[in-house]
Structures are given as C-alpha cells and as structure tokens.
XYZ file of C-alpha atoms in Angstrom:
385
model
C 0.114 -0.101 -0.088
C 1.211 3.257 -0.781
C 1.575 6.615 1.392
C -1.109 8.069 -0.647
C -3.591 4.881 -0.498
C -2.570 4.969 3.579
C -3.867 8.470 3.576
C -6.979 7.521 1.782
C -7.336 4.917 4.239
C -6.947 7.084 7.207
C -9.427 9.708 5.981
C -11.972 7.128 5.449
C -11.395 5.810 9.361
C -11.172 9.728 10.279
C -14.924 10.624 8.884
C -16.664 6.805 10.183
C -14.959 8.250 13.989
C -15.857 11.385 13.782
C -19.695 11.207 12.376
C -21.037 9.456 15.376
C -19.978 12.516 17.643
C -21.113 15.049 15.178
C -24.548 13.325 14.964
C -24.772 13.033 18.976
C -24.554 16.807 19.063
C -27.153 17.695 16.331
C -29.921 15.129 16.838
C -31.500 16.319 19.435
C -35.313 17.071 18.998
C -36.298 20.598 17.407
C -39.271 20.749 19.164
C -39.877 23.783 21.787
C -36.816 25.253 20.338
C -36.657 28.878 18.905
C -34.507 29.999 15.913
C -32.135 32.812 16.304
C -33.354 35.987 14.585
C -30.628 35.756 12.310
C -31.429 32.164 11.085
C -31.513 33.522 7.600
C -27.794 34.283 7.611
C -27.025 30.727 8.341
C -28.716 29.545 5.882
C -27.123 31.637 3.544
C -23.754 30.324 4.858
C -25.062 26.882 4.166
C -26.262 27.628 0.855
C -23.535 29.902 -0.287
C -20.468 27.961 0.914
C -20.375 24.917 2.837
C -23.004 22.863 0.890
C -21.205 23.893 -2.482
C -17.677 22.929 -1.099
C -19.485 19.876 0.604
C -20.603 19.047 -2.864
C -17.422 19.428 -4.841
C -15.648 16.961 -2.303
C -18.343 14.614 -2.465
C -18.600 14.570 -6.481
C -14.737 13.988 -6.656
C -14.643 11.251 -4.311
C -17.025 9.651 -6.515
C -14.226 9.437 -9.458
C -11.292 8.665 -7.172
C -12.284 6.682 -4.003
C -15.780 5.481 -4.432
C -14.899 3.813 -7.950
C -13.112 0.648 -8.979
C -9.373 1.307 -8.530
C -7.646 1.778 -12.213
C -5.519 -1.007 -13.205
C -2.634 1.772 -13.952
C -0.447 1.933 -10.923
C 0.342 5.613 -11.487
C -3.177 6.671 -12.254
C -4.371 4.746 -9.128
C -1.511 6.951 -7.172
C -2.578 9.946 -8.220
C -6.368 9.457 -7.815
C -5.590 8.416 -4.080
C -3.510 11.512 -3.541
C -6.403 13.427 -4.908
C -8.903 11.542 -2.594
C -7.173 12.188 0.856
C -7.474 15.767 -0.022
C -11.128 15.457 -0.880
C -11.711 13.091 2.185
C -10.132 16.259 4.198
C -12.335 18.396 2.912
C -15.691 16.400 3.722
C -14.148 16.095 7.276
C -13.693 20.031 7.370
C -17.084 20.713 5.885
C -19.020 18.197 8.544
C -17.208 20.301 11.394
C -18.323 23.679 9.805
C -22.045 22.261 9.441
C -21.918 21.155 12.915
C -20.913 24.267 13.779
C -23.792 26.257 12.083
C -26.850 24.113 13.162
C -25.395 24.805 16.608
C -25.818 28.540 15.965
C -29.011 27.828 13.998
C -31.141 27.628 17.595
C -31.486 30.484 19.961
C -29.896 29.806 23.789
C -30.664 33.404 24.506
C -34.434 35.180 24.679
C -32.219 38.146 23.586
C -31.469 36.624 19.937
C -35.061 34.731 19.183
C -36.873 35.002 16.012
C -39.932 37.107 16.499
C -42.509 37.646 14.096
C -43.927 40.739 13.181
C -47.529 39.473 13.741
C -48.527 39.935 10.044
C -48.192 36.738 8.618
C -49.976 34.005 10.067
C -48.155 30.858 11.182
C -45.137 32.622 10.676
C -43.449 31.754 13.569
C -44.487 27.983 12.910
C -43.463 28.150 9.562
C -39.824 29.240 10.053
C -39.394 26.650 12.875
C -40.452 23.916 10.574
C -38.269 25.262 8.136
C -35.087 25.209 10.608
C -35.918 21.855 11.602
C -36.468 20.281 8.236
C -32.995 21.351 7.358
C -31.638 19.824 10.610
C -33.346 16.737 9.369
C -31.914 16.553 5.983
C -28.517 17.466 7.155
C -28.588 14.652 9.343
C -30.152 12.223 6.780
C -27.283 12.878 4.341
C -24.520 12.798 7.235
C -26.371 9.327 7.927
C -26.015 8.023 4.323
C -21.963 10.054 3.992
C -21.204 7.502 6.854
C -22.952 4.368 5.226
C -21.004 5.070 1.901
C -17.560 5.236 4.395
C -18.443 2.001 6.090
C -18.869 0.308 2.820
C -15.723 1.444 1.321
C -13.687 0.496 4.699
C -15.021 -2.969 5.105
C -14.729 -3.924 1.707
C -10.943 -2.407 1.138
C -10.207 -3.987 4.374
C -11.362 -7.472 3.083
C -10.015 -7.030 -0.365
C -6.696 -6.285 1.937
C -6.576 -9.350 3.235
C -4.210 -11.893 1.589
C -6.707 -14.801 1.769
C -9.915 -12.944 0.963
C -11.287 -15.537 -1.619
C -13.104 -13.343 -3.635
C -13.751 -13.925 -7.574
C -13.400 -11.200 -10.025
C -16.876 -11.415 -10.332
C -17.630 -10.678 -6.628
C -14.979 -7.997 -6.185
C -16.746 -5.820 -9.538
C -19.991 -6.368 -7.687
C -18.348 -4.913 -4.192
C -17.422 -2.075 -5.891
C -20.885 -1.284 -7.834
C -22.524 -1.574 -4.360
C -19.876 1.069 -3.068
C -21.048 3.175 -6.554
C -24.937 2.518 -5.627
C -24.527 4.129 -1.819
C -22.243 7.145 -3.499
C -24.969 7.656 -6.280
C -27.324 8.055 -2.871
C -24.986 10.791 -1.130
C -24.810 12.691 -4.344
C -28.817 12.481 -4.842
C -29.490 13.936 -1.197
C -26.835 16.644 -1.917
C -28.344 17.647 -4.711
C -31.972 17.743 -3.257
C -30.284 20.031 -0.514
C -28.896 22.551 -3.165
C -32.388 23.223 -4.403
C -33.881 23.141 -1.045
C -33.333 26.649 0.191
C -35.366 27.867 -2.797
C -38.606 25.815 -1.975
C -41.691 27.842 -0.921
C -43.388 26.865 2.344
C -45.464 24.327 0.547
C -42.664 22.971 -1.555
C -40.622 22.124 2.127
C -43.979 20.006 3.627
C -43.919 18.318 0.780
C -40.271 17.354 0.610
C -40.532 16.444 4.429
C -43.065 13.913 3.291
C -41.232 12.747 0.650
C -38.186 12.168 3.009
C -40.479 10.529 5.527
C -42.047 8.283 2.557
C -38.054 7.225 1.785
C -37.310 6.720 5.178
C -39.854 3.867 5.241
C -38.810 2.849 1.864
C -35.413 2.572 3.106
C -36.621 -0.609 6.025
C -38.029 -2.742 3.209
C -34.352 -4.504 2.455
C -34.502 -5.315 6.090
C -36.590 -8.666 6.107
C -36.331 -9.038 2.103
C -32.444 -9.622 2.539
C -32.864 -11.557 5.664
C -35.545 -13.764 4.022
C -33.132 -13.996 0.669
C -30.576 -15.671 3.129
C -32.927 -18.335 4.013
C -33.213 -17.607 7.424
C -34.657 -20.551 9.826
C -38.156 -18.832 10.582
C -38.961 -16.421 7.696
C -42.728 -16.241 8.560
C -42.684 -13.420 10.642
C -40.647 -11.133 8.292
C -42.873 -12.238 5.532
C -45.786 -10.601 7.102
C -43.861 -7.446 8.290
C -43.502 -6.662 4.619
C -47.100 -5.930 4.232
C -46.700 -3.404 6.951
C -43.898 -1.523 5.482
C -45.752 -1.311 2.120
C -48.951 0.046 3.574
C -46.820 2.439 5.380
C -44.922 3.758 2.323
C -48.234 3.764 0.451
C -49.966 6.032 2.685
C -47.210 9.005 3.053
C -46.192 8.689 -0.795
C -50.005 9.488 -1.590
C -49.740 12.380 1.268
C -47.026 13.519 -1.025
C -48.318 13.405 -4.583
C -50.856 15.782 -6.027
C -53.826 13.930 -7.915
C -53.634 15.778 -11.292
C -53.036 19.837 -10.750
C -54.324 18.967 -7.336
C -52.555 18.899 -4.125
C -53.320 16.515 -1.820
C -56.338 17.257 0.810
C -53.700 17.163 3.120
C -52.628 20.972 1.778
C -55.759 22.256 2.442
C -55.204 22.067 6.603
C -53.777 25.671 8.025
C -49.589 25.263 7.896
C -49.984 24.805 11.667
C -52.142 21.582 11.634
C -50.105 20.300 9.041
C -47.153 20.849 10.879
C -48.288 19.214 14.108
C -49.308 16.098 11.676
C -45.699 16.286 9.676
C -43.688 16.378 13.612
C -45.665 13.562 15.016
C -45.344 11.274 11.646
C -41.521 12.226 12.137
C -41.309 9.305 14.654
C -43.235 6.772 12.718
C -40.494 5.554 10.352
C -38.241 5.188 13.410
C -40.639 3.137 15.343
C -41.654 1.149 12.377
C -37.919 -0.032 11.761
C -37.180 -0.532 15.319
C -40.252 -3.012 15.246
C -39.201 -4.449 12.058
C -35.338 -5.160 13.661
C -37.098 -6.660 17.038
C -38.410 -9.885 15.125
C -37.048 -13.231 15.831
C -36.000 -15.076 13.012
C -33.218 -17.862 14.528
C -34.240 -19.391 17.842
C -31.112 -22.159 18.287
C -33.274 -22.951 21.939
C -36.571 -24.238 20.553
C -37.995 -24.707 23.973
C -36.642 -21.654 24.862
C -39.820 -18.849 24.608
C -39.383 -15.970 22.741
C -40.715 -12.567 24.280
C -42.687 -10.589 21.730
C -43.099 -7.022 22.835
C -45.929 -5.093 21.908
C -44.372 -1.443 23.327
C -43.508 -0.559 19.494
C -46.428 -1.460 18.326
C -48.305 0.497 20.890
C -46.009 3.572 20.056
C -46.996 3.165 16.638
C -50.307 3.313 17.652
C -50.560 6.707 19.823
C -48.365 8.130 16.549
C -51.532 7.723 14.582
C -53.994 8.397 17.088
C -52.254 11.787 17.438
C -52.250 12.457 13.683
C -55.889 11.419 13.509
C -57.015 13.814 16.401
C -54.971 16.871 14.967
C -56.911 16.064 11.692
C -60.510 15.498 13.275
C -60.069 18.534 15.730
C -59.233 20.775 12.521
C -62.225 19.148 10.571
C -65.093 19.492 13.568
C -63.842 23.111 14.101
C -64.958 24.026 10.395
C -68.326 22.575 10.893
C -69.388 25.982 12.554
C -70.354 28.567 9.658
C -68.915 31.335 11.723
C -65.675 29.299 11.605
C -65.414 27.772 8.555
C -62.696 29.312 6.428
C -63.118 26.533 3.241
C -65.699 26.414 0.699
C -68.067 23.322 0.594
C -65.911 21.377 -1.748
C -62.618 21.848 0.068
C -64.687 20.466 3.300
C -65.892 17.635 1.554
C -62.072 16.742 0.357
C -60.871 17.253 4.090
C -63.954 15.041 5.290
C -62.944 12.263 2.278
C -59.066 12.625 3.530
C -60.199 11.756 7.391
C -62.281 8.893 6.408
C -59.210 7.636 3.900
C -56.941 7.908 6.872
C -59.224 6.203 9.273
C -59.578 3.162 6.799
C -56.208 2.989 6.462
C -55.374 3.057 10.087
C -57.553 0.169 9.811
C -55.958 -1.868 7.253
C -52.589 -1.335 9.221
C -53.893 -2.583 12.594
C -55.446 -5.516 10.468
C -51.867 -6.495 8.855
C -50.118 -5.751 12.496
C -52.599 -8.332 14.175
C -51.834 -10.987 11.204
C -48.177 -10.255 11.538
C -48.829 -11.223 15.461
C -50.679 -14.219 14.928
C -48.026 -15.641 12.448
C -45.469 -14.867 15.458
C -47.426 -16.848 17.812
C -47.590 -19.830 15.452
C -44.095 -19.447 14.280
C -42.911 -19.713 18.251
C -46.041 -21.332 20.409
C -43.734 -20.623 23.472
C -43.599 -17.128 22.877
C -44.446 -14.809 25.793
C -45.802 -11.652 25.643
C -44.427 -8.250 27.543
C -45.770 -4.747 27.699
C -49.101 -5.811 25.895
C -52.176 -3.217 26.219
C-alpha cells in the first residue's frame, strides 16, 4: 500500500470516527426550540459556502475513492492523492455544518426570532423550515457514513491475502459502493435546491423524506428472507406493514392531477403538527422490524414478543388522527369555517380514508402477531396493552 492509499484509508477512518460525535450533537429534537433572529444568515452560509464545498468534495470522491481502482499504478496513485485531499475537505465541511447548526437555534431570548405578527403561522413555518433543514442534514450525514463504512469494510476484506473473492464478486462490491455513493449525490443535489423551495414545497419535501425512510426499511426483511433464515414467516408478514406505510405517506406527497392532496388544505399549523408527529413513525417501524426474531437456536426457549413498539406506532397514528379530526370538527361551525364546501368535502374524505388506512394497518399488525405466535408457540407477551 502506497502512502497516498494509506492516507485515503486514514481519511475514511477519521470520517467514520467523527460522524457519531457530530450526530450526537445535532440529532436532538427540534421541538420547543426557537430559531435565532438571524437564522437566514445561517441559511445563506449553508447555501452559498458550506454545501457547495461539500458537494464538490463528494463529487470528486465519486471518481477517485468510491470507484473501481485503476489498473494503472500511476493513475491509481494520483487518484489516491487527490482522494485524500477530498476526504479532508469532507471532514472540514462536516465540522462547519455542526458549528452552523449549533448557532441556528437560539439559546438566549435576546436572540430569538420574533415574527412581526402580520403573517399568520409565520413563527411555526420558520421553526419547521429550520427543523427540516436539520433533518435533511442528518439524513445526508448518515448516508455519508454509510458509504464510508462500506468502503472501509470492503477494502479491508480485499487487503486480506486470503479474501477468496472472485473477480465478479469484487466488481459487485465496487458497484454496491457506487450505489451508496449515488444516494449521497442525490441527497446533496436535493439539499442544494431546498433553500429556494416555497413553504408548501418544504412540507412536500418532508413527506417525501418520511416516505424514503419507510422505503429504506423494506430491505431489512427481504434480505434476511433471501438468506434462507430459519423462521422467515414473521419477516414475510412484516412486508405488507411496511408497504402499507409507504403507500400512505407517498399518497400524501403526491398531487392528483394539478390539485394537491387534501392534506395541503389544512392550515400550516395543522400540517406541521401532523408532520412533526409523523416524524417518529419510520423510526418506530424500523425498530419494530429489527426486533423480529427469525433464529431461535433453543426451540424450547420462549421468545419474548414486545408490544411496546406497536403501541407507540398506534399512539403516533392516533395523534395524527386527532389533529385532523379536531380541525375538521372546528370547521363545521359556519362562523369559524374558512373553506368552501368542496374543500370541506375533500378534508372529510381525507379523514375517512386515513381512518380506513389505520384500520388496514392494524389488521396487518394483527396478522403479523398471529404468525409470530404460530411460529414460536412458546412465545411470551410483554408490555401488551
């Protein structure tokens, strides 16, 4: 291994080591936080300085580090030299992002953002925009760590003198790395356009992000099933649960023809309340799927089936329903109604379809647990409500 290649390896290691500490500082909840009065200055710094630099470094890594090495030793050495520099640039950019996010939120009432009162929901919209930026940055950083993890582990295996990989397997490994890198590039491109979005487009983007997070759960059971695990039945029954979730949230973020979904007829405050509640849903569903037992070496050993995560998902859906229902009920009074009859009908239809979807979701959950109990007859219920 040349000095330049060693520097690349060290650069990858440094990013992998630093990202958990960065995420620990920036992954805290944004609820009940107040943006600083000069939040727009931070946005400009992100848009015009930090993100362009990070985007440039990441693009260059696609052609130097996250790609099949050249057979030409001199070219491989040159790529490694440039790659080490770009990795350092990524590391510096991540540090700058952490610093900018740290001062996005106010820690002193004297620096609080204060709406002028002339725009309804202005404060809620600004908080939501700042929180959405933080969510997108966190999602991007997770993907950067993922591509670095794949590179680090794959190269380490290749460095082993007895790795036993065929040439086809090696090419497949590099293609897998390239796929992870493409996801990073897509997120980076999306972020560069995000700052110019309208308030409704920022909400649309949040719903798309939730949908993507749900879609990312699907490979967990499907890949395990492909590996011929001992008890695939509960994993198979988790797939309809994930697919139902993806379908619902993707429907919210899609327009029917030229008309937006009825969700966007809600005032911003109600939209934000529903979106903020829904934010935890992919996290719970992912934990739910990852907790599924599919190997049980001791057949007589009881399997503990935990209903706590299921109940947490139900609470999230109940809160979303309550926000929607409370608003629909408030509009039944002529003096309080701000919608025409057609829009009111669309909102009622949305409420009905949401309740119908929740019923289907719970039926899928019940089917899953019935399969779970059949698969593990000695199972024990814990935290069942």
